[in-house]
């Protein structure tokens, strides 16, 4: 069996067309999974006997919260690679993921507020889970602002990698906050070591929407990283076809 | 029921707005990146 040489794709020139293929496939996959997830969530899954119809917000709230946390871990991973290998592509990947992670953090907070109002009787409380998720959203905004504030891309890469690595400590705090502190937010509904505490159809919809969010994030990151590569590698010869308008051949 | 629909519409509506905004931003940033890269090349050629 031939091992994949990952460093082969570390060059922006080789990664650019690959990102186009991966992005397109993930975009279509995300759309298909979202249609299936919404169909199961709104047509097949029954009304909850306690929460009524409003529980259907969890089909986007939970995937958004998971993606916001996971995306930050991935950005920190790219940050470690960027600093240790002094490579451009990992930094570009971190750059490309931050806006989508911020969007999911915002959606998690927003949908959580609109689920909390009818369920808890309030849009917001300063409990550990909600506050640490708000900090995650601010960390994403910080990453985006920090990159925009530094003109030299390589210096911006290093600064953002450091912020991502330092900020990743917030992710386990978010995850375990419901165990460590007395919070209004309930504990984990799904665990790797225990049976899920929800009906099969509800779980199916939530997982379909989660995989859709994964595919969407990959699509968005691949689309954004291609723009970043164009901007940062403007002088490279291999971009001639793209800049001359016949770039479709390279995708 | 109507109140629940309001919360559901507010949640899914915001997600839809965010996704549409991101798609438009991605398309605009690609066009801007291409324009900037072409401008860099033109300024180099003129020098």
PDB file of C-alpha atoms in Angstrom:
ATOM      1  CA  UNK A   1       0.000   0.000   0.000  1.00  0.00           C
ATOM      2  CA  UNK A   2       1.364   3.403  -0.971  1.00  0.00           C
ATOM      3  CA  UNK A   3       1.391   6.001   1.801  1.00  0.00           C
ATOM      4  CA  UNK A   4      -0.023   9.439   0.966  1.00  0.00           C
ATOM      5  CA  UNK A   5       2.663  12.098   0.958  1.00  0.00           C
ATOM      6  CA  UNK A   6       0.812  14.937   2.730  1.00  0.00           C
ATOM      7  CA  UNK A   7       3.663  17.358   2.113  1.00  0.00           C
ATOM      8  CA  UNK A   8       2.921  17.037  -1.603  1.00  0.00           C
ATOM      9  CA  UNK A   9      -0.184  19.187  -1.019  1.00  0.00           C
ATOM     10  CA  UNK A  10       1.589  21.661   1.304  1.00  0.00           C
ATOM     11  CA  UNK A  11       2.404  23.783  -1.723  1.00  0.00           C
ATOM     12  CA  UNK A  12      -0.357  26.332  -2.533  1.00  0.00           C
ATOM     13  CA  UNK A  13       0.093  25.556  -6.247  1.00  0.00           C
ATOM     14  CA  UNK A  14      -0.826  21.898  -5.709  1.00  0.00           C
ATOM     15  CA  UNK A  15      -3.450  22.567  -3.049  1.00  0.00           C
ATOM     16  CA  UNK A  16      -5.365  25.184  -5.069  1.00  0.00           C
ATOM     17  CA  UNK A  17      -6.982  22.778  -7.611  1.00  0.00           C
ATOM     18  CA  UNK A  18      -7.481  20.121  -4.898  1.00  0.00           C
ATOM     19  CA  UNK A  19      -9.342  22.687  -2.749  1.00  0.00           C
ATOM     20  CA  UNK A  20     -11.647  23.374  -5.710  1.00  0.00           C
ATOM     21  CA  UNK A  21     -12.549  19.675  -6.053  1.00  0.00           C
ATOM     22  CA  UNK A  22     -12.984  19.092  -2.295  1.00  0.00           C
ATOM     23  CA  UNK A  23     -15.000  22.308  -1.907  1.00  0.00           C
ATOM     24  CA  UNK A  24     -17.427  21.464  -4.700  1.00  0.00           C
ATOM     25  CA  UNK A  25     -18.005  17.920  -3.414  1.00  0.00           C
ATOM     26  CA  UNK A  26     -18.540  19.128   0.157  1.00  0.00           C
ATOM     27  CA  UNK A  27     -20.915  21.895  -0.971  1.00  0.00           C
ATOM     28  CA  UNK A  28     -23.183  19.373  -2.714  1.00  0.00           C
ATOM     29  CA  UNK A  29     -22.903  16.940   0.206  1.00  0.00           C
ATOM     30  CA  UNK A  30     -23.828  19.684   2.682  1.00  0.00           C
ATOM     31  CA  UNK A  31     -26.913  20.627   0.671  1.00  0.00           C
ATOM     32  CA  UNK A  32     -28.082  17.005   0.390  1.00  0.00           C
ATOM     33  CA  UNK A  33     -27.531  16.339   4.112  1.00  0.00           C
ATOM     34  CA  UNK A  34     -29.309  19.567   5.094  1.00  0.00           C
ATOM     35  CA  UNK A  35     -32.370  18.669   2.979  1.00  0.00           C
ATOM     36  CA  UNK A  36     -32.453  15.176   4.527  1.00  0.00           C
ATOM     37  CA  UNK A  37     -31.890  16.544   8.051  1.00  0.00           C
ATOM     38  CA  UNK A  38     -34.628  19.176   7.738  1.00  0.00           C
ATOM     39  CA  UNK A  39     -37.038  16.637   6.256  1.00  0.00           C
ATOM     40  CA  UNK A  40     -36.485  14.226   9.165  1.00  0.00           C
ATOM     41  CA  UNK A  41     -36.491  17.103  11.676  1.00  0.00           C
ATOM     42  CA  UNK A  42     -39.684  18.802  10.530  1.00  0.00           C
ATOM     43  CA  UNK A  43     -41.719  16.036   8.840  1.00  0.00           C
ATOM     44  CA  UNK A  44     -40.726  12.749  10.484  1.00  0.00           C
ATOM     45  CA  UNK A  45     -39.762  13.712  14.049  1.00  0.00           C
ATOM     46  CA  UNK A  46     -42.769  14.102  16.358  1.00  0.00           C
ATOM     47  CA  UNK A  47     -43.574  17.118  18.542  1.00  0.00           C
ATOM     48  CA  UNK A  48     -41.822  16.959  21.913  1.00  0.00           C
ATOM     49  CA  UNK A  49     -44.301  16.256  24.721  1.00  0.00           C
ATOM     50  CA  UNK A  50     -42.633  18.774  27.066  1.00  0.00           C
ATOM     51  CA  UNK A  51     -41.147  21.508  24.851  1.00  0.00           C
ATOM     52  CA  UNK A  52     -43.663  21.412  21.986  1.00  0.00           C
ATOM     53  CA  UNK A  53     -42.505  22.544  18.531  1.00  0.00           C
ATOM     54  CA  UNK A  54     -39.735  24.849  19.730  1.00  0.00           C
ATOM     55  CA  UNK A  55     -37.375  21.932  20.424  1.00  0.00           C
ATOM     56  CA  UNK A  56     -36.774  21.793  16.626  1.00  0.00           C
ATOM     57  CA  UNK A  57     -34.323  24.681  17.120  1.00  0.00           C
ATOM     58  CA  UNK A  58     -31.827  22.141  18.515  1.00  0.00           C
ATOM     59  CA  UNK A  59     -31.411  20.732  14.993  1.00  0.00           C
ATOM     60  CA  UNK A  60     -29.363  23.826  14.183  1.00  0.00           C
ATOM     61  CA  UNK A  61     -28.324  24.960  17.681  1.00  0.00           C
ATOM     62  CA  UNK A  62     -26.373  21.828  18.620  1.00  0.00           C
ATOM     63  CA  UNK A  63     -24.576  21.377  15.253  1.00  0.00           C
ATOM     64  CA  UNK A  64     -23.676  25.104  15.251  1.00  0.00           C
ATOM     65  CA  UNK A  65     -22.263  24.900  18.798  1.00  0.00           C
ATOM     66  CA  UNK A  66     -20.286  21.747  17.994  1.00  0.00           C
ATOM     67  CA  UNK A  67     -18.905  23.254  14.783  1.00  0.00           C
ATOM     68  CA  UNK A  68     -17.931  26.495  16.546  1.00  0.00           C
ATOM     69  CA  UNK A  69     -15.888  24.524  19.096  1.00  0.00           C
ATOM     70  CA  UNK A  70     -14.437  22.011  16.640  1.00  0.00           C
ATOM     71  CA  UNK A  71     -13.476  24.685  14.104  1.00  0.00           C
ATOM     72  CA  UNK A  72     -11.494  26.541  16.777  1.00  0.00           C
ATOM     73  CA  UNK A  73      -9.594  23.342  17.644  1.00  0.00           C
ATOM     74  CA  UNK A  74      -8.819  22.877  13.936  1.00  0.00           C
ATOM     75  CA  UNK A  75      -7.605  26.505  13.683  1.00  0.00           C
ATOM     76  CA  UNK A  76      -5.318  25.891  16.682  1.00  0.00           C
ATOM     77  CA  UNK A  77      -4.042  22.696  15.007  1.00  0.00           C
ATOM     78  CA  UNK A  78      -3.221  24.669  11.840  1.00  0.00           C
ATOM     79  CA  UNK A  79      -1.600  27.293  14.091  1.00  0.00           C
ATOM     80  CA  UNK A  80       0.717  24.661  15.609  1.00  0.00           C
ATOM     81  CA  UNK A  81       1.630  23.394  12.132  1.00  0.00           C
ATOM     82  CA  UNK A  82       2.147  26.948  10.891  1.00  0.00           C
ATOM     83  CA  UNK A  83       4.537  27.796  13.723  1.00  0.00           C
ATOM     84  CA  UNK A  84       6.394  24.470  13.835  1.00  0.00           C
ATOM     85  CA  UNK A  85       6.830  24.003  10.063  1.00  0.00           C
ATOM     86  CA  UNK A  86       6.971  27.721   9.215  1.00  0.00           C
ATOM     87  CA  UNK A  87       4.665  26.904   6.299  1.00  0.00           C
ATOM     88  CA  UNK A  88       2.215  29.217   4.539  1.00  0.00           C
ATOM     89  CA  UNK A  89      -0.653  26.858   3.788  1.00  0.00           C
ATOM     90  CA  UNK A  90      -1.552  25.932   7.411  1.00  0.00           C
ATOM     91  CA  UNK A  91      -1.753  29.662   8.229  1.00  0.00           C
ATOM     92  CA  UNK A  92      -3.954  30.232   5.201  1.00  0.00           C
ATOM     93  CA  UNK A  93      -6.247  27.400   6.358  1.00  0.00           C
ATOM     94  CA  UNK A  94      -6.558  28.982   9.807  1.00  0.00           C
ATOM     95  CA  UNK A  95      -7.317  32.313   8.155  1.00  0.00           C
ATOM     96  CA  UNK A  96      -9.978  30.682   5.948  1.00  0.00           C
ATOM     97  CA  UNK A  97     -11.739  28.885   8.817  1.00  0.00           C
ATOM     98  CA  UNK A  98     -12.083  31.795  11.270  1.00  0.00           C
ATOM     99  CA  UNK A  99     -15.092  33.610   9.669  1.00  0.00           C
ATOM    100  CA  UNK A 100     -17.105  30.379   9.360  1.00  0.00           C
ATOM    101  CA  UNK A 101     -16.279  29.469  12.964  1.00  0.00           C
ATOM    102  CA  UNK A 102     -17.408  32.930  14.054  1.00  0.00           C
ATOM    103  CA  UNK A 103     -20.651  32.495  12.119  1.00  0.00           C
ATOM    104  CA  UNK A 104     -21.376  29.181  13.838  1.00  0.00           C
ATOM    105  CA  UNK A 105     -20.546  30.633  17.278  1.00  0.00           C
ATOM    106  CA  UNK A 106     -22.961  33.496  16.591  1.00  0.00           C
ATOM    107  CA  UNK A 107     -25.681  31.107  15.328  1.00  0.00           C
ATOM    108  CA  UNK A 108     -25.208  28.905  18.423  1.00  0.00           C
ATOM    109  CA  UNK A 109     -25.665  31.939  20.713  1.00  0.00           C
ATOM    110  CA  UNK A 110     -28.600  33.330  18.722  1.00  0.00           C
ATOM    111  CA  UNK A 111     -30.527  30.048  18.409  1.00  0.00           C
ATOM    112  CA  UNK A 112     -29.731  29.221  22.039  1.00  0.00           C
ATOM    113  CA  UNK A 113     -31.345  32.511  23.072  1.00  0.00           C
ATOM    114  CA  UNK A 114     -34.495  31.774  21.040  1.00  0.00           C
ATOM    115  CA  UNK A 115     -34.675  28.255  22.452  1.00  0.00           C
ATOM    116  CA  UNK A 116     -33.990  29.497  25.987  1.00  0.00           C
ATOM    117  CA  UNK A 117     -36.779  32.095  26.048  1.00  0.00           C
ATOM    118  CA  UNK A 118     -39.712  29.614  25.820  1.00  0.00           C
ATOM    119  CA  UNK A 119     -37.856  26.833  27.666  1.00  0.00           C
ATOM    120  CA  UNK A 120     -36.027  28.631  30.492  1.00  0.00           C
ATOM    121  CA  UNK A 121     -38.025  31.864  30.467  1.00  0.00           C
ATOM    122  CA  UNK A 122     -35.019  34.003  29.518  1.00  0.00           C
ATOM    123  CA  UNK A 123     -32.954  34.816  26.419  1.00  0.00           C
ATOM    124  CA  UNK A 124     -29.686  35.018  28.310  1.00  0.00           C
ATOM    125  CA  UNK A 125     -28.077  34.172  31.638  1.00  0.00           C
ATOM    126  CA  UNK A 126     -24.442  34.611  32.605  1.00  0.00           C
ATOM    127  CA  UNK A 127     -23.925  30.916  33.273  1.00  0.00           C
ATOM    128  CA  UNK A 128     -20.646  29.142  32.521  1.00  0.00           C
ATOM    129  CA  UNK A 129     -21.698  27.466  29.226  1.00  0.00           C
ATOM    130  CA  UNK A 130     -23.218  30.599  27.689  1.00  0.00           C
ATOM    131  CA  UNK A 131     -20.461  32.928  28.865  1.00  0.00           C
ATOM    132  CA  UNK A 132     -17.638  30.659  27.659  1.00  0.00           C
ATOM    133  CA  UNK A 133     -19.374  30.330  24.269  1.00  0.00           C
ATOM    134  CA  UNK A 134     -19.621  34.127  24.086  1.00  0.00           C
ATOM    135  CA  UNK A 135     -15.869  34.266  24.817  1.00  0.00           C
ATOM    136  CA  UNK A 136     -15.337  31.796  21.936  1.00  0.00           C
ATOM    137  CA  UNK A 137     -17.251  34.168  19.635  1.00  0.00           C
ATOM    138  CA  UNK A 138     -15.056  37.069  20.805  1.00  0.00           C
ATOM    139  CA  UNK A 139     -11.932  34.943  20.224  1.00  0.00           C
ATOM    140  CA  UNK A 140     -13.043  34.415  16.612  1.00  0.00           C
ATOM    141  CA  UNK A 141     -13.634  38.156  16.210  1.00  0.00           C
ATOM    142  CA  UNK A 142     -10.209  38.737  17.791  1.00  0.00           C
ATOM    143  CA  UNK A 143      -8.549  36.405  15.273  1.00  0.00           C
ATOM    144  CA  UNK A 144     -10.229  38.190  12.346  1.00  0.00           C
ATOM    145  CA  UNK A 145      -9.398  41.650  13.748  1.00  0.00           C
ATOM    146  CA  UNK A 146      -5.788  40.714  14.559  1.00  0.00           C
ATOM    147  CA  UNK A 147      -5.168  39.490  11.025  1.00  0.00           C
ATOM    148  CA  UNK A 148      -6.712  42.634   9.548  1.00  0.00           C
ATOM    149  CA  UNK A 149      -4.595  44.874  11.765  1.00  0.00           C
ATOM    150  CA  UNK A 150      -1.193  43.510  10.630  1.00  0.00           C
ATOM    151  CA  UNK A 151      -0.058  44.366   7.104  1.00  0.00           C
ATOM    152  CA  UNK A 152       2.754  41.811   6.814  1.00  0.00           C
ATOM    153  CA  UNK A 153       1.037  38.431   6.128  1.00  0.00           C
ATOM    154  CA  UNK A 154       3.810  36.335   7.731  1.00  0.00           C
ATOM    155  CA  UNK A 155       3.710  38.374  10.947  1.00  0.00           C
ATOM    156  CA  UNK A 156      -0.086  38.156  10.926  1.00  0.00           C
ATOM    157  CA  UNK A 157       0.205  34.358  10.490  1.00  0.00           C
ATOM    158  CA  UNK A 158       2.432  34.057  13.577  1.00  0.00           C
ATOM    159  CA  UNK A 159       0.300  36.362  15.738  1.00  0.00           C
ATOM    160  CA  UNK A 160      -2.941  34.589  14.780  1.00  0.00           C
ATOM    161  CA  UNK A 161      -1.387  31.148  15.328  1.00  0.00           C
ATOM    162  CA  UNK A 162      -0.355  32.208  18.852  1.00  0.00           C
ATOM    163  CA  UNK A 163      -3.806  33.615  19.646  1.00  0.00           C
ATOM    164  CA  UNK A 164      -5.461  30.436  18.314  1.00  0.00           C
ATOM    165  CA  UNK A 165      -3.196  28.178  20.400  1.00  0.00           C
ATOM    166  CA  UNK A 166      -3.657  30.222  23.591  1.00  0.00           C
ATOM    167  CA  UNK A 167      -7.419  30.559  23.029  1.00  0.00           C
ATOM    168  CA  UNK A 168      -8.010  26.841  22.496  1.00  0.00           C
ATOM    169  CA  UNK A 169      -7.987  26.398  26.294  1.00  0.00           C
ATOM    170  CA  UNK A 170     -11.507  27.866  26.161  1.00  0.00           C
ATOM    171  CA  UNK A 171     -12.873  24.850  24.220  1.00  0.00           C
ATOM    172  CA  UNK A 172     -12.576  22.242  27.028  1.00  0.00           C
ATOM    173  CA  UNK A 173     -13.906  24.910  29.404  1.00  0.00           C
ATOM    174  CA  UNK A 174     -17.032  25.222  27.210  1.00  0.00           C
ATOM    175  CA  UNK A 175     -17.410  21.459  26.900  1.00  0.00           C
ATOM    176  CA  UNK A 176     -16.976  20.613  30.590  1.00  0.00           C
ATOM    177  CA  UNK A 177     -18.563  23.801  31.978  1.00  0.00           C
ATOM    178  CA  UNK A 178     -21.873  21.991  32.574  1.00  0.00           C
ATOM    179  CA  UNK A 179     -20.029  19.417  34.740  1.00  0.00           C
ATOM    180  CA  UNK A 180     -17.662  21.772  36.534  1.00  0.00           C
ATOM    181  CA  UNK A 181     -20.192  24.438  37.490  1.00  0.00           C
ATOM    182  CA  UNK A 182     -23.844  24.608  38.405  1.00  0.00           C
ATOM    183  CA  UNK A 183     -25.338  25.896  35.156  1.00  0.00           C
ATOM    184  CA  UNK A 184     -28.813  26.562  33.794  1.00  0.00           C
ATOM    185  CA  UNK A 185     -27.676  24.930  30.551  1.00  0.00           C
ATOM    186  CA  UNK A 186     -28.352  21.188  30.671  1.00  0.00           C
ATOM    187  CA  UNK A 187     -25.619  18.557  30.440  1.00  0.00           C
ATOM    188  CA  UNK A 188     -24.609  16.648  27.313  1.00  0.00           C
ATOM    189  CA  UNK A 189     -27.497  14.897  25.546  1.00  0.00           C
ATOM    190  CA  UNK A 190     -25.146  12.803  23.430  1.00  0.00           C
ATOM    191  CA  UNK A 191     -22.045  11.130  24.792  1.00  0.00           C
ATOM    192  CA  UNK A 192     -19.507   8.718  23.331  1.00  0.00           C
ATOM    193  CA  UNK A 193     -19.819   6.459  26.391  1.00  0.00           C
ATOM    194  CA  UNK A 194     -23.566   6.483  27.076  1.00  0.00           C
ATOM    195  CA  UNK A 195     -26.823   5.928  25.198  1.00  0.00           C
ATOM    196  CA  UNK A 196     -28.386   9.121  23.753  1.00  0.00           C
ATOM    197  CA  UNK A 197     -31.126  10.735  25.855  1.00  0.00           C
ATOM    198  CA  UNK A 198     -33.354  11.566  22.884  1.00  0.00           C
ATOM    199  CA  UNK A 199     -35.681   9.829  20.422  1.00  0.00           C
ATOM    200  CA  UNK A 200     -34.150   8.085  17.413  1.00  0.00           C
ATOM    201  CA  UNK A 201     -35.739  10.376  14.780  1.00  0.00           C
ATOM    202  CA  UNK A 202     -34.659  13.525  16.645  1.00  0.00           C
ATOM    203  CA  UNK A 203     -31.120  12.146  16.964  1.00  0.00           C
ATOM    204  CA  UNK A 204     -31.053  11.219  13.255  1.00  0.00           C
ATOM    205  CA  UNK A 205     -32.037  14.739  12.230  1.00  0.00           C
ATOM    206  CA  UNK A 206     -29.481  16.314  14.561  1.00  0.00           C
ATOM    207  CA  UNK A 207     -26.679  14.087  13.253  1.00  0.00           C
ATOM    208  CA  UNK A 208     -27.630  14.736   9.609  1.00  0.00           C
ATOM    209  CA  UNK A 209     -27.567  18.477  10.291  1.00  0.00           C
ATOM    210  CA  UNK A 210     -24.222  18.086  12.089  1.00  0.00           C
ATOM    211  CA  UNK A 211     -22.644  16.317   9.100  1.00  0.00           C
ATOM    212  CA  UNK A 212     -24.160  18.982   6.850  1.00  0.00           C
ATOM    213  CA  UNK A 213     -22.504  21.678   8.999  1.00  0.00           C
ATOM    214  CA  UNK A 214     -19.180  19.825   8.719  1.00  0.00           C
ATOM    215  CA  UNK A 215     -19.450  19.639   4.927  1.00  0.00           C
ATOM    216  CA  UNK A 216     -20.543  23.300   4.781  1.00  0.00           C
ATOM    217  CA  UNK A 217     -17.523  24.376   6.857  1.00  0.00           C
ATOM    218  CA  UNK A 218     -15.147  22.466   4.574  1.00  0.00           C
ATOM    219  CA  UNK A 219     -16.836  23.999   1.489  1.00  0.00           C
ATOM    220  CA  UNK A 220     -16.578  27.538   2.917  1.00  0.00           C
ATOM    221  CA  UNK A 221     -12.952  27.046   4.063  1.00  0.00           C
ATOM    222  CA  UNK A 222     -11.912  25.649   0.669  1.00  0.00           C
ATOM    223  CA  UNK A 223     -13.620  28.499  -1.198  1.00  0.00           C
ATOM    224  CA  UNK A 224     -12.030  31.107   1.070  1.00  0.00           C
ATOM    225  CA  UNK A 225      -8.557  29.570   1.035  1.00  0.00           C
ATOM    226  CA  UNK A 226      -8.560  29.705  -2.779  1.00  0.00           C
ATOM    227  CA  UNK A 227      -9.148  33.479  -2.622  1.00  0.00           C
ATOM    228  CA  UNK A 228      -6.417  33.830   0.008  1.00  0.00           C
ATOM    229  CA  UNK A 229      -3.995  31.834  -2.165  1.00  0.00           C
ATOM    230  CA  UNK A 230      -4.774  34.048  -5.193  1.00  0.00           C
ATOM    231  CA  UNK A 231      -4.115  37.174  -3.126  1.00  0.00           C
ATOM    232  CA  UNK A 232      -0.915  35.977  -1.474  1.00  0.00           C
ATOM    233  CA  UNK A 233       0.591  34.164  -4.450  1.00  0.00           C
ATOM    234  CA  UNK A 234      -0.305  36.883  -6.970  1.00  0.00           C
ATOM    235  CA  UNK A 235       3.151  36.829  -8.556  1.00  0.00           C
ATOM    236  CA  UNK A 236       3.317  33.049  -8.994  1.00  0.00           C
ATOM    237  CA  UNK A 237       3.458  31.801 -12.595  1.00  0.00           C
ATOM    238  CA  UNK A 238       1.088  28.919 -11.945  1.00  0.00           C
ATOM    239  CA  UNK A 239      -1.739  31.434 -11.340  1.00  0.00           C
ATOM    240  CA  UNK A 240      -1.520  32.755 -14.923  1.00  0.00           C
ATOM    241  CA  UNK A 241      -4.481  30.712 -16.150  1.00  0.00           C
ATOM    242  CA  UNK A 242      -6.646  31.766 -13.184  1.00  0.00           C
ATOM    243  CA  UNK A 243      -5.822  35.462 -13.548  1.00  0.00           C
ATOM    244  CA  UNK A 244      -6.262  35.419 -17.317  1.00  0.00           C
ATOM    245  CA  UNK A 245      -9.840  34.265 -16.892  1.00  0.00           C
ATOM    246  CA  UNK A 246      -9.501  30.630 -18.025  1.00  0.00           C
ATOM    247  CA  UNK A 247      -9.116  29.290 -14.500  1.00  0.00           C
ATOM    248  CA  UNK A 248     -11.947  26.802 -14.864  1.00  0.00           C
ATOM    249  CA  UNK A 249      -9.471  24.381 -16.437  1.00  0.00           C
ATOM    250  CA  UNK A 250      -7.460  24.332 -13.197  1.00  0.00           C
ATOM    251  CA  UNK A 251     -10.383  23.518 -10.862  1.00  0.00           C
TER     252      UNK A 251
ATOM    253  CA  UNK B   1     -47.977  27.300  18.876  1.00  0.00           C
ATOM    254  CA  UNK B   2     -47.730  30.707  17.148  1.00  0.00           C
ATOM    255  CA  UNK B   3     -45.182  31.863  19.689  1.00  0.00           C
ATOM    256  CA  UNK B   4     -43.139  28.695  19.092  1.00  0.00           C
ATOM    257  CA  UNK B   5     -43.261  29.336  15.337  1.00  0.00           C
ATOM    258  CA  UNK B   6     -41.861  32.830  15.970  1.00  0.00           C
ATOM    259  CA  UNK B   7     -38.841  31.376  17.816  1.00  0.00           C
ATOM    260  CA  UNK B   8     -38.295  28.727  15.131  1.00  0.00           C
ATOM    261  CA  UNK B   9     -38.529  31.290  12.307  1.00  0.00           C
ATOM    262  CA  UNK B  10     -36.137  33.669  14.121  1.00  0.00           C
ATOM    263  CA  UNK B  11     -33.596  30.852  14.576  1.00  0.00           C
ATOM    264  CA  UNK B  12     -33.741  29.277  11.112  1.00  0.00           C
ATOM    265  CA  UNK B  13     -34.111  32.708   9.516  1.00  0.00           C
ATOM    266  CA  UNK B  14     -30.906  33.962  11.108  1.00  0.00           C
ATOM    267  CA  UNK B  15     -29.054  30.826   9.974  1.00  0.00           C
ATOM    268  CA  UNK B  16     -30.316  31.407   6.417  1.00  0.00           C
ATOM    269  CA  UNK B  17     -29.238  35.083   6.543  1.00  0.00           C
ATOM    270  CA  UNK B  18     -25.769  34.093   7.817  1.00  0.00           C
ATOM    271  CA  UNK B  19     -25.314  31.452   5.090  1.00  0.00           C
ATOM    272  CA  UNK B  20     -26.456  33.806   2.306  1.00  0.00           C
ATOM    273  CA  UNK B  21     -24.182  36.556   3.703  1.00  0.00           C
ATOM    274  CA  UNK B  22     -21.233  34.160   3.787  1.00  0.00           C
ATOM    275  CA  UNK B  23     -21.843  32.965   0.214  1.00  0.00           C
ATOM    276  CA  UNK B  24     -22.041  36.584  -1.034  1.00  0.00           C
ATOM    277  CA  UNK B  25     -18.910  37.493   0.953  1.00  0.00           C
ATOM    278  CA  UNK B  26     -17.017  34.521  -0.483  1.00  0.00           C
ATOM    279  CA  UNK B  27     -17.970  35.482  -4.034  1.00  0.00           C
ATOM    280  CA  UNK B  28     -17.034  39.122  -3.442  1.00  0.00           C
ATOM    281  CA  UNK B  29     -13.712  38.220  -1.797  1.00  0.00           C
ATOM    282  CA  UNK B  30     -12.817  35.963  -4.740  1.00  0.00           C
ATOM    283  CA  UNK B  31     -13.525  38.771  -7.208  1.00  0.00           C
ATOM    284  CA  UNK B  32     -11.545  41.218  -5.047  1.00  0.00           C
ATOM    285  CA  UNK B  33      -8.603  38.789  -4.730  1.00  0.00           C
ATOM    286  CA  UNK B  34      -8.479  38.307  -8.499  1.00  0.00           C
ATOM    287  CA  UNK B  35      -8.649  42.076  -9.083  1.00  0.00           C
ATOM    288  CA  UNK B  36      -5.875  42.770  -6.544  1.00  0.00           C
ATOM    289  CA  UNK B  37      -3.649  40.033  -7.992  1.00  0.00           C
ATOM    290  CA  UNK B  38      -4.118  41.443 -11.509  1.00  0.00           C
ATOM    291  CA  UNK B  39      -3.330  44.949 -10.209  1.00  0.00           C
ATOM    292  CA  UNK B  40      -0.109  43.681  -8.563  1.00  0.00           C
ATOM    293  CA  UNK B  41       0.992  42.115 -11.828  1.00  0.00           C
ATOM    294  CA  UNK B  42       0.137  45.180 -13.894  1.00  0.00           C
ATOM    295  CA  UNK B  43       2.082  47.472 -11.567  1.00  0.00           C
ATOM    296  CA  UNK B  44       5.083  45.133 -11.784  1.00  0.00           C
ATOM    297  CA  UNK B  45       4.917  45.024 -15.571  1.00  0.00           C
ATOM    298  CA  UNK B  46       4.688  48.825 -15.816  1.00  0.00           C
ATOM    299  CA  UNK B  47       7.799  49.166 -13.650  1.00  0.00           C
TER     300      UNK B  47
END
